Amino acid sequence: MSDRLVIVGASLAGLRAAQAARKAGFEGELTLVGGEVHLPYDRPPLSKAYLDEGEDPDTPVFRSEAELRDELKLDLRLNTWATGLDAERKVIALSDGSELEYGSVIIATGAAARTLPGADKLSGVHTLRTLDDAVAIRDALESGARTVVVGAGFIGSEVASGARKRGLPVTILEALPVPLVRSVGEDMGRACAALHEANGTDLRCGVKVAGLVGEDGKVTGVELEDGEILPADLVVVGVGVAPSTDWLAGSGVTLHERDKGIVCDETLNTGLPGVYAAGDVVHFPHQLFDGMVMRLEHWTNAAEQGALAAKNALNPDEAKPALGVPYFWSDWYGSRIQFVGTPAADEIRVISEELGEDKFLALYRRGDRITGCITIDRPTQVMKYRRLIAQSKSWQEALEFAGVS
Ligand SMILES: Cc1cc2nc3c(=O)[nH]c(=O)nc-3n(C[C@H](O)[C@H](O)[C@H](O)COP(=O)(O)OP(=O)(O)OC[C@H]3O[C@@H](n4cnc5c(N)ncnc54)[C@H](O)[C@@H]3O)c2cc1C
């Protein structure tokens, strides 16, 4: 029987899994399978510095090919898609027709961007998930595109910010009355939206997109349900992602009924022997939040879970739960928004107002505990609250720590 560790998905969670396996002393065969042609690269810069004016930016790869092959001793299979998993024979089928036997496997296939009907028939319409997407969006911004962003989520908002930095006109269309409700809650979504207004982005909430408009195969605008057409040379669709799990159909891996993410236990095990998962693709019960089941789309979660999944796969008898407090950041117009914990709250209290400060800080309460914190432009503060949440501190203790009560 093979003792090979196969990691499917050559991005952040996959790479961190490989690094953690070697660090834990695993000396067996370690194969990293990635569908993209590129070496594993970092995604957050793609909607930030990568879009800035100036010389063509470097690709934000994590490690050189030599480092991956020589130092990590990786059997690197790029430009290769996993097409199936047979848990009985313990093999992964690959797009080149071959099969890989495994002792254990980590699924880190992340998620792919959703788009609008008809988007694939018009040039100038992009999602932003991959390096290739970022290159195309950057090129369009270089040529001075009028930009319409569909969806006021984090990535769409960062693209809008990048376009405004270049002085270009941008409109964001959002179906909900307030942006970011699911990520930070309604009031805080409103506070973030104010950044768009202050920086000249035309943010339109509560509007429904009827479809894309084009001529000669190129996008020329976005039509709203009331018939208005917003002219555009570049349309960026930021309407969320879908976990990349089609290839697992029939494998016995349990997929979530809503979005087809992978259902794991708290140790990131899928329920199949030796099969673990990590990163954006995973639903898992978070023990710090009373077993609340989460699927996170955050850099820090993917990094932490990748490492944990590898350690648990190699040492299942001592498998540990995923306990990292969720954390994400997003950069808009020179401001940094940071969030820790969960937005599901009984109360959100704006602390900065109480202290008479203009830099933003708000805390989230669930029951009698602090369960979340959002800040704008207070980079060191948010990590202090992350620690309080990790230690399950009470609401009262958090308020005292903040200097209010
Ligand atoms: C533009 C952008 C900006 C972001 N900015 C931030 C930020 O500011 N802050 C933050 O916290 N988070 C941010 N994120 C989120 C963060 O980058 C993700 O949470 C992280 O990349 C998830 O890592 P992952 O390894 O789980 O999945 P992914 O990065 O999605 O990687 C999965 C990989 O698996 C490959 N794959 C899929 N299916 C298969 C298959 N069948 N066979 C082989 N390979 C396969 C995919 O091609 C992909 O390369 C951003 C994301 C994007 C796209």
GROMACS .gro file of C-alpha atoms and ligand atoms in nm:
model
  458
    1MET     CA    1   0.000   0.000   0.000
    2SER     CA    2   0.126   0.346  -0.091
    3ASP     CA    3   0.215   0.591   0.187
    4ARG     CA    4   0.209   0.878  -0.063
    5LEU     CA    5   0.050   1.201   0.053
    6VAL     CA    6  -0.139   1.357  -0.236
    7ILE     CA    7  -0.250   1.719  -0.213
    8VAL     CA    8  -0.506   1.830  -0.470
    9GLY     CA    9  -0.507   2.206  -0.532
   10ALA     CA   10  -0.178   2.394  -0.571
   11SER     CA   11  -0.262   2.720  -0.400
   12LEU     CA   12  -0.233   2.854  -0.046
   13ALA     CA   13  -0.393   2.568   0.153
   14GLY     CA   14  -0.224   2.305  -0.065
   15LEU     CA   15   0.120   2.458  -0.035
   16ARG     CA   16   0.089   2.508   0.340
   17ALA     CA   17  -0.013   2.143   0.370
   18ALA     CA   18   0.301   2.035   0.183
   19GLN     CA   19   0.525   2.256   0.396
   20ALA     CA   20   0.367   2.133   0.720
   21ALA     CA   21   0.403   1.769   0.614
   22ARG     CA   22   0.776   1.809   0.559
   23LYS     CA   23   0.812   2.010   0.879
   24ALA     CA   24   0.639   1.729   1.068
   25GLY     CA   25   0.908   1.491   0.939
   26PHE     CA   26   0.716   1.321   0.658
   27GLU     CA   27   0.977   1.176   0.422
   28GLY     CA   28   0.751   0.981   0.187
   29GLU     CA   29   0.633   1.075  -0.159
   30LEU     CA   30   0.454   1.410  -0.160
   31THR     CA   31   0.259   1.499  -0.473
   32LEU     CA   32   0.098   1.838  -0.533
   33VAL     CA   33  -0.161   1.841  -0.814
   34GLY     CA   34  -0.270   2.177  -0.951
   35GLY     CA   35  -0.502   2.253  -1.241
   36GLU     CA   36  -0.352   2.595  -1.320
   37VAL     CA   37  -0.030   2.620  -1.524
   38HIS     CA   38   0.123   2.863  -1.273
   39LEU     CA   39   0.333   2.787  -0.968
   40PRO     CA   40   0.131   2.839  -0.648
   41TYR     CA   41   0.071   3.214  -0.613
   42ASP     CA   42  -0.085   3.452  -0.364
   43ARG     CA   43  -0.432   3.584  -0.450
   44PRO     CA   44  -0.487   3.892  -0.225
   45PRO     CA   45  -0.241   4.114  -0.418
   46LEU     CA   46  -0.434   4.045  -0.741
   47SER     CA   47  -0.715   4.283  -0.646
   48LYS     CA   48  -0.482   4.532  -0.478
   49ALA     CA   49  -0.122   4.628  -0.579
   50TYR     CA   50  -0.138   4.416  -0.894
   51LEU     CA   51  -0.396   4.654  -1.043
   52ASP     CA   52  -0.195   4.969  -0.971
   53GLU     CA   53  -0.056   5.192  -1.244
   54GLY     CA   54   0.308   5.144  -1.341
   55GLU     CA   55   0.531   4.873  -1.480
   56ASP     CA   56   0.396   4.522  -1.519
   57PRO     CA   57   0.396   4.373  -1.170
   58ASP     CA   58   0.572   4.049  -1.080
   59THR     CA   59   0.360   3.739  -1.037
   60PRO     CA   60   0.317   3.695  -0.661
   61VAL     CA   61   0.439   3.331  -0.649
   62PHE     CA   62   0.501   3.185  -0.303
   63ARG     CA   63   0.813   2.979  -0.391
   64SER     CA   64   1.028   2.918  -0.697
   65GLU     CA   65   0.998   2.587  -0.880
   66ALA     CA   66   1.349   2.492  -0.761
   67GLU     CA   67   1.250   2.554  -0.399
   68LEU     CA   68   0.939   2.342  -0.438
   69ARG     CA   69   1.113   2.053  -0.610
   70ASP     CA   70   1.452   2.057  -0.434
   71GLU     CA   71   1.380   2.183  -0.082
   72LEU     CA   72   1.028   2.049  -0.029
   73LYS     CA   73   1.099   1.747  -0.252
   74LEU     CA   74   0.760   1.790  -0.416
   75ASP     CA   75   0.640   1.583  -0.705
   76LEU     CA   76   0.478   1.885  -0.869
   77ARG     CA   77   0.200   1.817  -1.121
   78LEU     CA   78   0.085   2.152  -1.256
   79ASN     CA   79  -0.156   2.198  -1.547
   80THR     CA   80  -0.314   1.873  -1.426
   81TRP     CA   81  -0.669   1.842  -1.294
   82ALA     CA   82  -0.787   1.577  -1.052
   83THR     CA   83  -1.092   1.421  -1.214
   84GLY     CA   84  -1.197   1.166  -0.954
   85LEU     CA   85  -1.132   1.008  -0.617
   86ASP     CA   86  -1.181   0.635  -0.556
   87ALA     CA   87  -1.179   0.589  -0.180
   88GLU     CA   88  -1.191   0.209  -0.198
   89ARG     CA   89  -0.886   0.171  -0.422
   90LYS     CA   90  -0.729   0.484  -0.267
   91VAL     CA   91  -0.649   0.648  -0.601
   92ILE     CA   92  -0.692   0.991  -0.753
   93ALA     CA   93  -0.766   1.005  -1.126
   94LEU     CA   94  -0.590   1.280  -1.323
   95SER     CA   95  -0.678   1.471  -1.639
   96ASP     CA   96  -0.378   1.319  -1.824
   97GLY     CA   97  -0.542   0.978  -1.789
   98SER     CA   98  -0.308   0.851  -1.516
   99GLU     CA   99  -0.390   0.755  -1.158
  100LEU     CA  100  -0.212   0.834  -0.832
  101GLU     CA  101  -0.227   0.593  -0.541
  102TYR     CA  102  -0.245   0.760  -0.203
  103GLY     CA  103  -0.200   0.673   0.162
  104SER     CA  104  -0.370   0.997   0.255
  105VAL     CA  105  -0.502   1.289   0.055
  106ILE     CA  106  -0.573   1.654   0.126
  107ILE     CA  107  -0.834   1.825  -0.087
  108ALA     CA  108  -0.751   2.194  -0.122
  109THR     CA  109  -0.933   2.277  -0.443
  110GLY     CA  110  -1.072   2.606  -0.313
  111ALA     CA  111  -1.344   2.779  -0.507
  112ALA     CA  112  -1.416   2.925  -0.848
  113ALA     CA  113  -1.588   3.256  -0.919
  114ARG     CA  114  -1.955   3.258  -1.012
  115THR     CA  115  -2.051   3.473  -1.307
  116LEU     CA  116  -2.351   3.612  -1.498
  117PRO     CA  117  -2.535   3.437  -1.782
  118GLY     CA  118  -2.383   3.531  -2.117
  119ALA     CA  119  -2.054   3.654  -1.966
  120ASP     CA  120  -1.850   3.399  -2.160
  121LYS     CA  121  -1.981   3.534  -2.492
  122LEU     CA  122  -1.856   3.891  -2.445
  123SER     CA  123  -1.500   4.016  -2.413
  124GLY     CA  124  -1.447   4.277  -2.141
  125VAL     CA  125  -1.644   4.081  -1.878
  126HIS     CA  126  -1.431   3.925  -1.606
  127THR     CA  127  -1.441   3.763  -1.268
  128LEU     CA  128  -1.136   3.796  -1.042
  129ARG     CA  129  -1.013   3.470  -0.896
  130THR     CA  130  -0.700   3.379  -1.089
  131LEU     CA  131  -0.381   3.540  -1.206
  132ASP     CA  132  -0.509   3.529  -1.564
  133ASP     CA  133  -0.822   3.721  -1.455
  134ALA     CA  134  -0.605   3.986  -1.288
  135VAL     CA  135  -0.388   4.029  -1.598
  136ALA     CA  136  -0.700   4.088  -1.811
  137ILE     CA  137  -0.852   4.338  -1.564
  138ARG     CA  138  -0.524   4.524  -1.531
  139ASP     CA  139  -0.496   4.553  -1.911
  140ALA     CA  140  -0.849   4.695  -1.930
  141LEU     CA  141  -0.775   4.950  -1.657
  142GLU     CA  142  -0.452   5.047  -1.839
  143SER     CA  143  -0.660   5.140  -2.142
  144GLY     CA  144  -0.883   5.367  -1.932
  145ALA     CA  145  -1.192   5.148  -1.914
  146ARG     CA  146  -1.524   5.276  -1.782
  147THR     CA  147  -1.583   5.014  -1.517
  148VAL     CA  148  -1.900   4.861  -1.380
  149VAL     CA  149  -1.863   4.618  -1.091
  150VAL     CA  150  -2.151   4.379  -1.023
  151GLY     CA  151  -2.159   4.291  -0.652
  152ALA     CA  152  -2.030   4.511  -0.369
  153GLY     CA  153  -1.833   4.236  -0.193
  154PHE     CA  154  -1.471   4.261  -0.094
  155ILE     CA  155  -1.315   4.178  -0.428
  156GLY     CA  156  -1.549   4.399  -0.630
  157SER     CA  157  -1.488   4.681  -0.385
  158GLU     CA  158  -1.112   4.643  -0.417
  159VAL     CA  159  -1.136   4.652  -0.798
  160ALA     CA  160  -1.345   4.970  -0.772
  161SER     CA  161  -1.082   5.115  -0.544
  162GLY     CA  162  -0.807   5.026  -0.794
  163ALA     CA  163  -0.997   5.191  -1.078
  164ARG     CA  164  -1.059   5.507  -0.874
  165LYS     CA  165  -0.688   5.524  -0.788
  166ARG     CA  166  -0.632   5.566  -1.161
  167GLY     CA  167  -0.903   5.835  -1.174
  168LEU     CA  168  -1.139   5.615  -1.378
  169PRO     CA  169  -1.519   5.629  -1.343
  170VAL     CA  170  -1.665   5.331  -1.154
  171THR     CA  171  -2.016   5.217  -1.068
  172ILE     CA  172  -2.088   4.931  -0.829
  173LEU     CA  173  -2.423   4.752  -0.855
  174GLU     CA  174  -2.544   4.566  -0.548
  175ALA     CA  175  -2.872   4.371  -0.525
  176LEU     CA  176  -2.903   4.396  -0.146
  177PRO     CA  177  -2.996   4.722   0.030
  178VAL     CA  178  -2.659   4.726   0.208
  179PRO     CA  179  -2.330   4.571   0.097
  180LEU     CA  180  -2.144   4.302   0.297
  181VAL     CA  181  -2.440   4.203   0.515
  182ARG     CA  182  -2.329   3.841   0.533
  183SER     CA  183  -1.965   3.926   0.606
  184VAL     CA  184  -1.992   4.202   0.867
  185GLY     CA  185  -2.363   4.266   0.935
  186GLU     CA  186  -2.590   4.548   0.816
  187ASP     CA  187  -2.469   4.849   1.016
  188MET     CA  188  -2.105   4.776   0.956
  189GLY     CA  189  -2.176   4.714   0.586
  190ARG     CA  190  -2.314   5.068   0.579
  191ALA     CA  191  -1.997   5.201   0.744
  192CYS     CA  192  -1.781   5.030   0.480
  193ALA     CA  193  -2.006   5.158   0.200
  194ALA     CA  194  -1.932   5.514   0.313
  195LEU     CA  195  -1.575   5.461   0.191
  196HIS     CA  196  -1.706   5.419  -0.165
  197GLU     CA  197  -1.908   5.736  -0.146
  198ALA     CA  198  -1.617   5.933   0.000
  199ASN     CA  199  -1.394   5.823  -0.288
  200GLY     CA  200  -1.617   5.900  -0.583
  201THR     CA  201  -1.745   5.550  -0.661
  202ASP     CA  202  -2.108   5.545  -0.766
  203LEU     CA  203  -2.248   5.274  -0.536
  204ARG     CA  204  -2.604   5.170  -0.622
  205CYS     CA  205  -2.768   4.932  -0.375
  206GLY     CA  206  -3.099   4.750  -0.410
  207VAL     CA  207  -3.069   4.732  -0.790
  208LYS     CA  208  -3.115   4.421  -1.002
  209VAL     CA  209  -2.906   4.348  -1.310
  210ALA     CA  210  -3.116   4.233  -1.605
  211GLY     CA  211  -2.822   4.138  -1.824
  212LEU     CA  212  -2.508   4.231  -2.009
  213VAL     CA  213  -2.521   4.440  -2.326
  214GLY     CA  214  -2.267   4.399  -2.606
  215GLU     CA  215  -2.179   4.470  -2.966
  216ASP     CA  216  -1.957   4.265  -3.196
  217GLY     CA  217  -1.869   4.028  -2.914
  218LYS     CA  218  -1.756   4.306  -2.680
  219VAL     CA  219  -1.936   4.431  -2.371
  220THR     CA  220  -2.076   4.784  -2.399
  221GLY     CA  221  -2.286   4.805  -2.083
  222VAL     CA  222  -2.495   4.652  -1.809
  223GLU     CA  223  -2.872   4.669  -1.823
  224LEU     CA  224  -3.075   4.710  -1.503
  225GLU     CA  225  -3.420   4.566  -1.449
  226ASP     CA  226  -3.578   4.911  -1.487
  227GLY     CA  227  -3.430   4.934  -1.839
  228GLU     CA  228  -3.144   5.174  -1.763
  229ILE     CA  229  -2.819   5.085  -1.937
  230LEU     CA  230  -2.491   5.174  -1.770
  231PRO     CA  231  -2.218   5.206  -2.033
  232ALA     CA  232  -1.903   5.003  -1.963
  233ASP     CA  233  -1.583   4.885  -2.133
  234LEU     CA  234  -1.496   4.662  -1.838
  235VAL     CA  235  -1.745   4.467  -1.628
  236VAL     CA  236  -1.613   4.287  -1.322
  237VAL     CA  237  -1.853   4.032  -1.180
  238GLY     CA  238  -1.802   3.984  -0.807
  239VAL     CA  239  -2.104   3.778  -0.709
  240GLY     CA  240  -1.933   3.514  -0.499
  241VAL     CA  241  -1.772   3.178  -0.549
  242ALA     CA  242  -1.866   2.811  -0.566
  243PRO     CA  243  -1.646   2.542  -0.407
  244SER     CA  244  -1.456   2.341  -0.670
  245THR     CA  245  -1.589   1.993  -0.603
  246ASP     CA  246  -1.749   1.874  -0.928
  247TRP     CA  247  -1.462   1.629  -0.966
  248LEU     CA  248  -1.569   1.454  -0.642
  249ALA     CA  249  -1.909   1.341  -0.774
  250GLY     CA  250  -1.965   0.978  -0.681
  251SER     CA  251  -1.655   0.964  -0.459
  252GLY     CA  252  -1.841   0.925  -0.130
  253VAL     CA  253  -1.711   1.261  -0.002
  254THR     CA  254  -2.012   1.437   0.156
  255LEU     CA  255  -2.092   1.767  -0.014
  256HIS     CA  256  -2.292   2.044   0.148
  257GLU     CA  257  -2.650   2.061   0.021
  258ARG     CA  258  -2.641   2.437  -0.037
  259ASP     CA  259  -2.310   2.507  -0.210
  260LYS     CA  260  -2.144   2.167  -0.258
  261GLY     CA  261  -1.852   2.252  -0.029
  262ILE     CA  262  -1.692   1.955   0.150
  263VAL     CA  263  -1.847   1.863   0.483
  264CYS     CA  264  -1.571   1.785   0.736
  265ASP     CA  265  -1.552   1.720   1.107
  266GLU     CA  266  -1.363   1.959   1.335
  267THR     CA  267  -1.031   1.787   1.250
  268LEU     CA  268  -1.095   1.851   0.877
  269ASN     CA  269  -1.155   1.482   0.808
  270THR     CA  270  -1.413   1.412   0.539
  271GLY     CA  271  -1.532   1.088   0.696
  272LEU     CA  272  -1.347   0.878   0.438
  273PRO     CA  273  -1.030   0.706   0.564
  274GLY     CA  274  -0.723   0.921   0.504
  275VAL     CA  275  -0.917   1.193   0.319
  276TYR     CA  276  -0.888   1.544   0.465
  277ALA     CA  277  -0.972   1.886   0.324
  278ALA     CA  278  -0.860   2.245   0.388
  279GLY     CA  279  -0.926   2.606   0.293
  280ASP     CA  280  -1.208   2.774   0.100
  281VAL     CA  281  -1.362   2.439   0.000
  282VAL     CA  282  -1.437   2.323   0.358
  283HIS     CA  283  -1.741   2.336   0.586
  284PHE     CA  284  -1.641   2.253   0.943
  285PRO     CA  285  -1.791   2.291   1.291
  286HIS     CA  286  -1.599   2.554   1.486
  287GLN     CA  287  -1.570   2.450   1.848
  288LEU     CA  288  -1.497   2.803   1.973
  289PHE     CA  289  -1.836   2.914   1.840
  290ASP     CA  290  -2.045   2.630   1.988
  291GLY     CA  291  -1.997   2.406   1.686
  292MET     CA  292  -2.129   2.665   1.437
  293VAL     CA  293  -2.064   2.524   1.089
  294MET     CA  294  -1.859   2.761   0.876
  295ARG     CA  295  -1.709   2.781   0.530
  296LEU     CA  296  -1.456   3.060   0.527
  297GLU     CA  297  -1.306   3.236   0.226
  298HIS     CA  298  -1.012   3.394   0.404
  299TRP     CA  299  -0.639   3.376   0.347
  300THR     CA  300  -0.546   3.306   0.710
  301ASN     CA  301  -0.798   3.024   0.739
  302ALA     CA  302  -0.665   2.856   0.424
  303ALA     CA  303  -0.307   2.883   0.551
  304GLU     CA  304  -0.389   2.753   0.899
  305GLN     CA  305  -0.616   2.473   0.779
  306GLY     CA  306  -0.371   2.356   0.514
  307ALA     CA  307  -0.106   2.302   0.780
  308LEU     CA  308  -0.350   2.140   1.024
  309ALA     CA  309  -0.498   1.903   0.764
  310ALA     CA  310  -0.150   1.774   0.681
  311LYS     CA  311  -0.058   1.716   1.046
  312ASN     CA  312  -0.391   1.543   1.113
  313ALA     CA  313  -0.364   1.327   0.799
  314LEU     CA  314  -0.018   1.209   0.900
  315ASN     CA  315  -0.111   1.150   1.262
  316PRO     CA  316  -0.485   1.078   1.274
  317ASP     CA  317  -0.478   0.929   1.624
  318GLU     CA  318  -0.377   1.266   1.762
  319ALA     CA  319  -0.581   1.481   1.524
  320LYS     CA  320  -0.652   1.830   1.655
  321PRO     CA  321  -0.955   2.052   1.584
  322ALA     CA  322  -0.942   2.365   1.367
  323LEU     CA  323  -0.969   2.643   1.624
  324GLY     CA  324  -0.825   2.949   1.446
  325VAL     CA  325  -1.043   3.256   1.498
  326PRO     CA  326  -1.161   3.364   1.150
  327TYR     CA  327  -0.976   3.672   1.024
  328PHE     CA  328  -0.979   3.868   0.702
  329TRP     CA  329  -0.866   4.205   0.577
  330SER     CA  330  -0.952   4.412   0.274
  331ASP     CA  331  -0.790   4.728   0.139
  332TRP     CA  332  -1.009   5.006  -0.001
  333TYR     CA  333  -0.889   5.350  -0.112
  334GLY     CA  334  -0.588   5.338   0.118
  335SER     CA  335  -0.794   5.220   0.418
  336ARG     CA  336  -0.766   4.874   0.570
  337ILE     CA  337  -1.081   4.696   0.687
  338GLN     CA  338  -1.015   4.404   0.922
  339PHE     CA  339  -1.257   4.159   1.075
  340VAL     CA  340  -1.209   3.881   1.330
  341GLY     CA  341  -1.461   3.627   1.458
  342THR     CA  342  -1.814   3.576   1.329
  343PRO     CA  343  -2.069   3.839   1.220
  344ALA     CA  344  -2.363   3.634   1.364
  345ALA     CA  345  -2.430   3.857   1.665
  346ASP     CA  346  -2.695   3.959   1.919
  347GLU     CA  347  -2.544   4.307   1.945
  348ILE     CA  348  -2.287   4.519   1.763
  349ARG     CA  349  -2.143   4.809   1.957
  350VAL     CA  350  -1.946   5.090   1.794
  351ILE     CA  351  -1.668   5.152   2.045
  352SER     CA  352  -1.478   5.424   1.862
  353GLU     CA  353  -1.782   5.655   1.876
  354GLU     CA  354  -1.810   5.604   2.253
  355LEU     CA  355  -1.443   5.689   2.290
  356GLY     CA  356  -1.481   5.991   2.061
  357GLU     CA  357  -1.229   5.851   1.811
  358ASP     CA  358  -1.265   5.873   1.436
  359LYS     CA  359  -1.077   5.554   1.347
  360PHE     CA  360  -1.337   5.281   1.340
  361LEU     CA  361  -1.376   4.995   1.591
  362ALA     CA  362  -1.688   4.790   1.670
  363LEU     CA  363  -1.738   4.475   1.877
  364TYR     CA  364  -1.983   4.187   1.825
  365ARG     CA  365  -2.160   4.009   2.114
  366ARG     CA  366  -2.327   3.670   2.108
  367GLY     CA  367  -2.478   3.561   2.439
  368ASP     CA  368  -2.241   3.692   2.703
  369ARG     CA  369  -1.924   3.659   2.496
  370ILE     CA  370  -1.728   3.873   2.255
  371THR     CA  371  -1.745   3.691   1.921
  372GLY     CA  372  -1.631   3.946   1.666
  373CYS     CA  373  -1.452   4.274   1.600
  374ILE     CA  374  -1.428   4.502   1.297
  375THR     CA  375  -1.182   4.786   1.256
  376ILE     CA  376  -1.097   5.035   0.986
  377ASP     CA  377  -0.738   5.162   0.992
  378ARG     CA  378  -0.650   5.017   1.333
  379PRO     CA  379  -0.421   4.734   1.226
  380THR     CA  380  -0.273   4.643   1.563
  381GLN     CA  381  -0.599   4.660   1.760
  382VAL     CA  382  -0.786   4.387   1.578
  383MET     CA  383  -0.534   4.117   1.667
  384LYS     CA  384  -0.576   4.198   2.037
  385TYR     CA  385  -0.947   4.126   2.003
  386ARG     CA  386  -0.868   3.809   1.807
  387ARG     CA  387  -0.685   3.687   2.117
  388LEU     CA  388  -0.979   3.776   2.343
  389ILE     CA  389  -1.213   3.577   2.118
  390ALA     CA  390  -0.971   3.281   2.112
  391GLN     CA  391  -0.971   3.287   2.492
  392SER     CA  392  -1.355   3.292   2.499
  393LYS     CA  393  -1.352   3.615   2.701
  394SER     CA  394  -1.680   3.759   2.824
  395TRP     CA  395  -1.848   4.065   2.676
  396GLN     CA  396  -1.785   4.254   2.998
  397GLU     CA  397  -1.412   4.174   2.985
  398ALA     CA  398  -1.398   4.289   2.623
  399LEU     CA  399  -1.570   4.618   2.704
  400GLU     CA  400  -1.332   4.678   2.993
  401PHE     CA  401  -1.038   4.598   2.764
  402ALA     CA  402  -1.176   4.850   2.514
  403GLY     CA  403  -1.201   5.115   2.785
  404VAL     CA  404  -1.582   5.135   2.795
  405SER     CA  405  -1.834   4.938   2.999
  406LIG     C1  406  -0.849   3.849  -0.583
  406LIG     C2  407  -0.857   3.795  -0.444
  406LIG     C3  408  -0.825   3.876  -0.337
  406LIG     C4  409  -0.832   3.826  -0.206
  406LIG     N1  410  -0.802   3.909  -0.103
  406LIG     C5  411  -0.810   3.862   0.024
  406LIG     C6  412  -0.780   3.947   0.133
  406LIG     O1  413  -0.749   4.065   0.118
  406LIG     N2  414  -0.790   3.896   0.259
  406LIG     C7  415  -0.825   3.766   0.282
  406LIG     O2  416  -0.833   3.723   0.399
  406LIG     N3  417  -0.852   3.682   0.178
  406LIG     C8  418  -0.846   3.727   0.051
  406LIG     N4  419  -0.874   3.643  -0.054
  406LIG     C9  420  -0.913   3.503  -0.026
  406LIG    C10  421  -0.793   3.408  -0.024
  406LIG     O3  422  -0.706   3.434  -0.128
  406LIG    C11  423  -0.847   3.267  -0.029
  406LIG     O4  424  -0.914   3.244   0.093
  406LIG    C12  425  -0.738   3.163  -0.051
  406LIG     O5  426  -0.677   3.177  -0.175
  406LIG    C13  427  -0.797   3.021  -0.042
  406LIG     O6  428  -0.697   2.929  -0.064
  406LIG     P1  429  -0.728   2.778  -0.107
  406LIG     O7  430  -0.594   2.715  -0.125
  406LIG     O8  431  -0.824   2.719  -0.012
  406LIG     O9  432  -0.808   2.786  -0.246
  406LIG     P2  433  -0.772   2.856  -0.384
  406LIG    O10  434  -0.680   2.971  -0.362
  406LIG    O11  435  -0.902   2.879  -0.451
  406LIG    O12  436  -0.692   2.745  -0.465
  406LIG    C14  437  -0.747   2.626  -0.510
  406LIG    C15  438  -0.660   2.574  -0.623
  406LIG    O13  439  -0.706   2.444  -0.658
  406LIG    C16  440  -0.708   2.434  -0.799
  406LIG     N5  441  -0.806   2.329  -0.835
  406LIG    C17  442  -0.941   2.335  -0.830
  406LIG     N6  443  -0.995   2.219  -0.870
  406LIG    C18  444  -0.892   2.137  -0.899
  406LIG    C19  445  -0.883   2.003  -0.946
  406LIG     N7  446  -0.992   1.929  -0.968
  406LIG     N8  447  -0.760   1.950  -0.968
  406LIG    C20  448  -0.648   2.024  -0.946
  406LIG     N9  449  -0.650   2.151  -0.903
  406LIG    C21  450  -0.770   2.206  -0.878
  406LIG    C22  451  -0.750   2.571  -0.845
  406LIG    O14  452  -0.717   2.589  -0.981
  406LIG    C23  453  -0.672   2.660  -0.749
  406LIG    O15  454  -0.544   2.689  -0.799
  406LIG    C24  455  -0.869   3.691  -0.184
  406LIG    C25  456  -0.903   3.609  -0.294
  406LIG    C26  457  -0.897   3.660  -0.422
  406LIG    C27  458  -0.933   3.572  -0.540
   0.00000   0.00000   0.00000
